[in-house]
Coordinates of C-alpha atoms in Angstrom, one line a residue:
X1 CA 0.0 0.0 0.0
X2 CA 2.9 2.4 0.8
X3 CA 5.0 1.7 -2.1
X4 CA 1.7 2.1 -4.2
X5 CA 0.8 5.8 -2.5
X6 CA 4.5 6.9 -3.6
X7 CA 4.1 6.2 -7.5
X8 CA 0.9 7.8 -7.3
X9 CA 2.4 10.6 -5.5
X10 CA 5.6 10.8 -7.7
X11 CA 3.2 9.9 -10.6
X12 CA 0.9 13.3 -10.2
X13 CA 3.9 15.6 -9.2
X14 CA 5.9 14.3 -12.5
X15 CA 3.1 14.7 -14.8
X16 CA 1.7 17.9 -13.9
X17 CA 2.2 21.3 -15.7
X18 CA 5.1 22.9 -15.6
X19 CA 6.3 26.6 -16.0
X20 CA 10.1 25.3 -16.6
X21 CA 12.4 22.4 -16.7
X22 CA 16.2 22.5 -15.8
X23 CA 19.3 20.3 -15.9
X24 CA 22.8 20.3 -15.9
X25 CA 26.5 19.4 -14.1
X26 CA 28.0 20.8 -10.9
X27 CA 30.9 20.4 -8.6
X28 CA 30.6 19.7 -4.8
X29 CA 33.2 19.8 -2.1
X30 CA 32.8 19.3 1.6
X31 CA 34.0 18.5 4.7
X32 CA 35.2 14.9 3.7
X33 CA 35.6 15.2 0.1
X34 CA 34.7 16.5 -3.2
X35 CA 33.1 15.3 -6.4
X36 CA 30.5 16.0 -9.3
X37 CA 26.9 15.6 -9.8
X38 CA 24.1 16.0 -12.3
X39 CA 21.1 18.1 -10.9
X40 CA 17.1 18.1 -12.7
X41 CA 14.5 20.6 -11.7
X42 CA 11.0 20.9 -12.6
X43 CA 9.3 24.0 -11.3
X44 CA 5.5 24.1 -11.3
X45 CA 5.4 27.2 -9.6
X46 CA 7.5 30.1 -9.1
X47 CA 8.0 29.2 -5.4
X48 CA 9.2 26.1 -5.5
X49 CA 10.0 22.9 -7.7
X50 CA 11.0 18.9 -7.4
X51 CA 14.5 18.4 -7.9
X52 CA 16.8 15.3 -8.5
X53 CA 20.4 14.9 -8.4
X54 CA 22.4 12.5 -8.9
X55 CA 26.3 12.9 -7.2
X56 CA 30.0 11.2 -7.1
X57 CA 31.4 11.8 -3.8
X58 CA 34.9 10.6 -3.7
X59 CA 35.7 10.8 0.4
X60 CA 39.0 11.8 1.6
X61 CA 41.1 10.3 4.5
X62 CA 41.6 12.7 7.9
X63 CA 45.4 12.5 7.6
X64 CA 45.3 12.2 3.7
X65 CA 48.4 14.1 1.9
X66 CA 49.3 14.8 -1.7
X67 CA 53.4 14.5 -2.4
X68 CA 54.6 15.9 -5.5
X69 CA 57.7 13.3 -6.4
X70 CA 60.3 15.9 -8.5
X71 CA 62.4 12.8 -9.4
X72 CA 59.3 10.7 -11.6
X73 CA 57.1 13.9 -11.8
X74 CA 54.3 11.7 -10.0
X75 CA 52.0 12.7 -7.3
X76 CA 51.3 10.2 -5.3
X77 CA 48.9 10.1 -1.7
X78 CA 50.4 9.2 1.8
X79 CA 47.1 8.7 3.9
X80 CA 44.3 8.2 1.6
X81 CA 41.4 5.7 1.8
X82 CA 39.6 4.1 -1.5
X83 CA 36.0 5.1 -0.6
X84 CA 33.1 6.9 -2.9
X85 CA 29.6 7.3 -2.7
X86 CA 26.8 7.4 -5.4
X87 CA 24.0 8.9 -4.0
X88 CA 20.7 9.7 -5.9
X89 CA 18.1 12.0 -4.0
X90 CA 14.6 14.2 -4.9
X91 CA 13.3 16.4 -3.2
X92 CA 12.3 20.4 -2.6
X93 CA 13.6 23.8 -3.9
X94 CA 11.7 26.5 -2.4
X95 CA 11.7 30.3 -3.4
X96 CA 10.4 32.5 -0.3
X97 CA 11.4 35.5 -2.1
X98 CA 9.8 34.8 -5.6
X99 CA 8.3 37.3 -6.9
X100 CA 9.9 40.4 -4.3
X101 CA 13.2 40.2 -5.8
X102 CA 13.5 42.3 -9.1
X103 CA 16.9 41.1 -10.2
X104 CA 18.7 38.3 -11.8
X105 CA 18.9 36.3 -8.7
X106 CA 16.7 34.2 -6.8
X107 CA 17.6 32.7 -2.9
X108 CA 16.2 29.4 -2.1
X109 CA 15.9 26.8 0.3
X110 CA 16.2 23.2 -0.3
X111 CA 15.7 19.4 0.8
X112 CA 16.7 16.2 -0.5
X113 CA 16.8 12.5 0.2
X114 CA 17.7 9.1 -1.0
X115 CA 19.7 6.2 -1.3
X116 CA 23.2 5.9 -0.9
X117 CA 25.8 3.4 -3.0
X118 CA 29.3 3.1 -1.4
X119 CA 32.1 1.5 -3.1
X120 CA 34.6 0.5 -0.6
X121 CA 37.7 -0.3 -2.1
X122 CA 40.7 -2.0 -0.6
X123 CA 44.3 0.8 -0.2
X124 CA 46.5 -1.2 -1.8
X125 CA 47.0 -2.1 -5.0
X126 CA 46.4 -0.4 -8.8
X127 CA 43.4 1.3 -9.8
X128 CA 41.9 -1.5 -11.5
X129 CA 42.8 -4.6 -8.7
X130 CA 41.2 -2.3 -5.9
X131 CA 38.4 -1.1 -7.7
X132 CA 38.0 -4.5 -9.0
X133 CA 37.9 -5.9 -5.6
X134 CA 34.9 -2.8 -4.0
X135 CA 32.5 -4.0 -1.3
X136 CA 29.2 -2.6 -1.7
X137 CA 27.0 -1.2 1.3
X138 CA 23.7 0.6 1.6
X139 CA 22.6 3.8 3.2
X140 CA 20.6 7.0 3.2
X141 CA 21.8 10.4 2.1
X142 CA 20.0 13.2 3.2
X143 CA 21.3 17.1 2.0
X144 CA 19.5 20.2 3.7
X145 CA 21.1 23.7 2.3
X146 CA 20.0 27.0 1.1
X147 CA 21.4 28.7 -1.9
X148 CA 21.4 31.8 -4.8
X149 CA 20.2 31.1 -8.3
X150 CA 21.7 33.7 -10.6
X151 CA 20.0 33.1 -14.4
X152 CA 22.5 34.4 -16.6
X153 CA 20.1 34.7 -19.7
X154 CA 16.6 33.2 -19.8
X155 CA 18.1 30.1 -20.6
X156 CA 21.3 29.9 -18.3
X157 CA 21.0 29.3 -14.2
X158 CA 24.7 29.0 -11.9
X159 CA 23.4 27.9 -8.5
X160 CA 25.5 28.1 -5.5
X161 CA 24.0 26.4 -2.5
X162 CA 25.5 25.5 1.2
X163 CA 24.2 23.0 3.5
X164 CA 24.2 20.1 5.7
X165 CA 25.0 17.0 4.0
X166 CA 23.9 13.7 6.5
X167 CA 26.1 10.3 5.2
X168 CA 25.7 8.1 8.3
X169 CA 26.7 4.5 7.6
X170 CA 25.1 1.0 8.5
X171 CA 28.3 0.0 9.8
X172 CA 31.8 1.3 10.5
X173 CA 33.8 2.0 7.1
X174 CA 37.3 3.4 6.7
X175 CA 37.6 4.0 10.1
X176 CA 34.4 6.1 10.6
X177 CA 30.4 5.3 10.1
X178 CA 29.6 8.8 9.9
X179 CA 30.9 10.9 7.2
X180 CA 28.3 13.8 7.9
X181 CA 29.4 17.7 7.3
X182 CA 29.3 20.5 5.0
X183 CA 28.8 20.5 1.7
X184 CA 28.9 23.4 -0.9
X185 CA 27.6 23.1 -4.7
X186 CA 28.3 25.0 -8.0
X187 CA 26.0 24.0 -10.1
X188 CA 24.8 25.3 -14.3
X189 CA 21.7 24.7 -15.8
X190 CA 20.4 24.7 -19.0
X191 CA 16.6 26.1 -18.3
X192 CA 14.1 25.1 -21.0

């Protein structure tokens, strides 16, 4: 019964009428690491719209180092742990100042949850053995931030948003099972 409520609900809010559509890459760093991800809006409303993003988060070790080697012209990492995430969440982008603003920018607020995919892959080794060799575990990612949409032209959006970005673990990975903290996100659209 509940998993029949959400396609109805995802359902109605995907098929209804829209006032515009957006999509496009970004960059992401935080607290623990940095990565890219893909974001898709669909704005009913001038106040708000359902977004969905889809991000690689590649984590980095506490006492992870980059050495430049002069000798082999190499960099190599003293420190560093194989762990990334793949996390796909929807959610909410709210405008509370749509409509008062007469500019080219737009502040928002936003919310967005869903599963997590991490690849766990052993330290040692070459790229392909280790990533070759990835456990897979399960978890929930849930991102709350606010942010500044600056539309460019009527068809160009650069978001910059700041939040809270919750990555608890099901069990202890790396060292930690919490890899929770800030997380800020450049992000251009194509608005159609």
């Amino acid at each position: 019964m509940r998993k029949t409520l959400v396609l109805i609900f995802l359902f109605s809010v995907l098929s209804g009428e829209v006032m515009w559509m957006e999509n496009g890459p970004g960059l992401n760093a935080g607290s623990n690491g940095s990565g890219i991800h893909w974001h898709y809006g669909r704005f009913p409303a001038e106040t708000y719209g359902w977004i969905a993003e889809g991000r690689l988060y590649d984590l980095k070790g506490e006492n992870e180092v980059p050495a430049y080697d002069p000798y082999s012209g190499t960099v190599t990492t003293a420190g560093g742990i194989s762990l990334v995430m793949l996390t796909f969440e929807g959610g909410l982008m709210y405008f509370p100042f749509a409509g008062r603003i007469a500019n080219n920018f737009s502040p928002y607020i936003t919310f967005m949850a869903g599963p997590n995919i991490i690849l766990d892959a052993p330290e040692t080794g070459s790229f392909t053995e280790r990533w070759g060799q990835a456990q897979t575990s399960f978890g929930l990612a849930v991102f709350l931030g606010a942010g500044i949409s600056f539309y460019i032209s009527h068809q160009t959006v650069f978001g910059f948003s700041a939040g809270y970005d919750f990555l608890k673990l099901p069990k202890t990975i790396d060292g930690k099972n919490d890899y929770s903290g800030l997380l800020i996100k450049l992000t251009y659209s194509r608005r159609k």
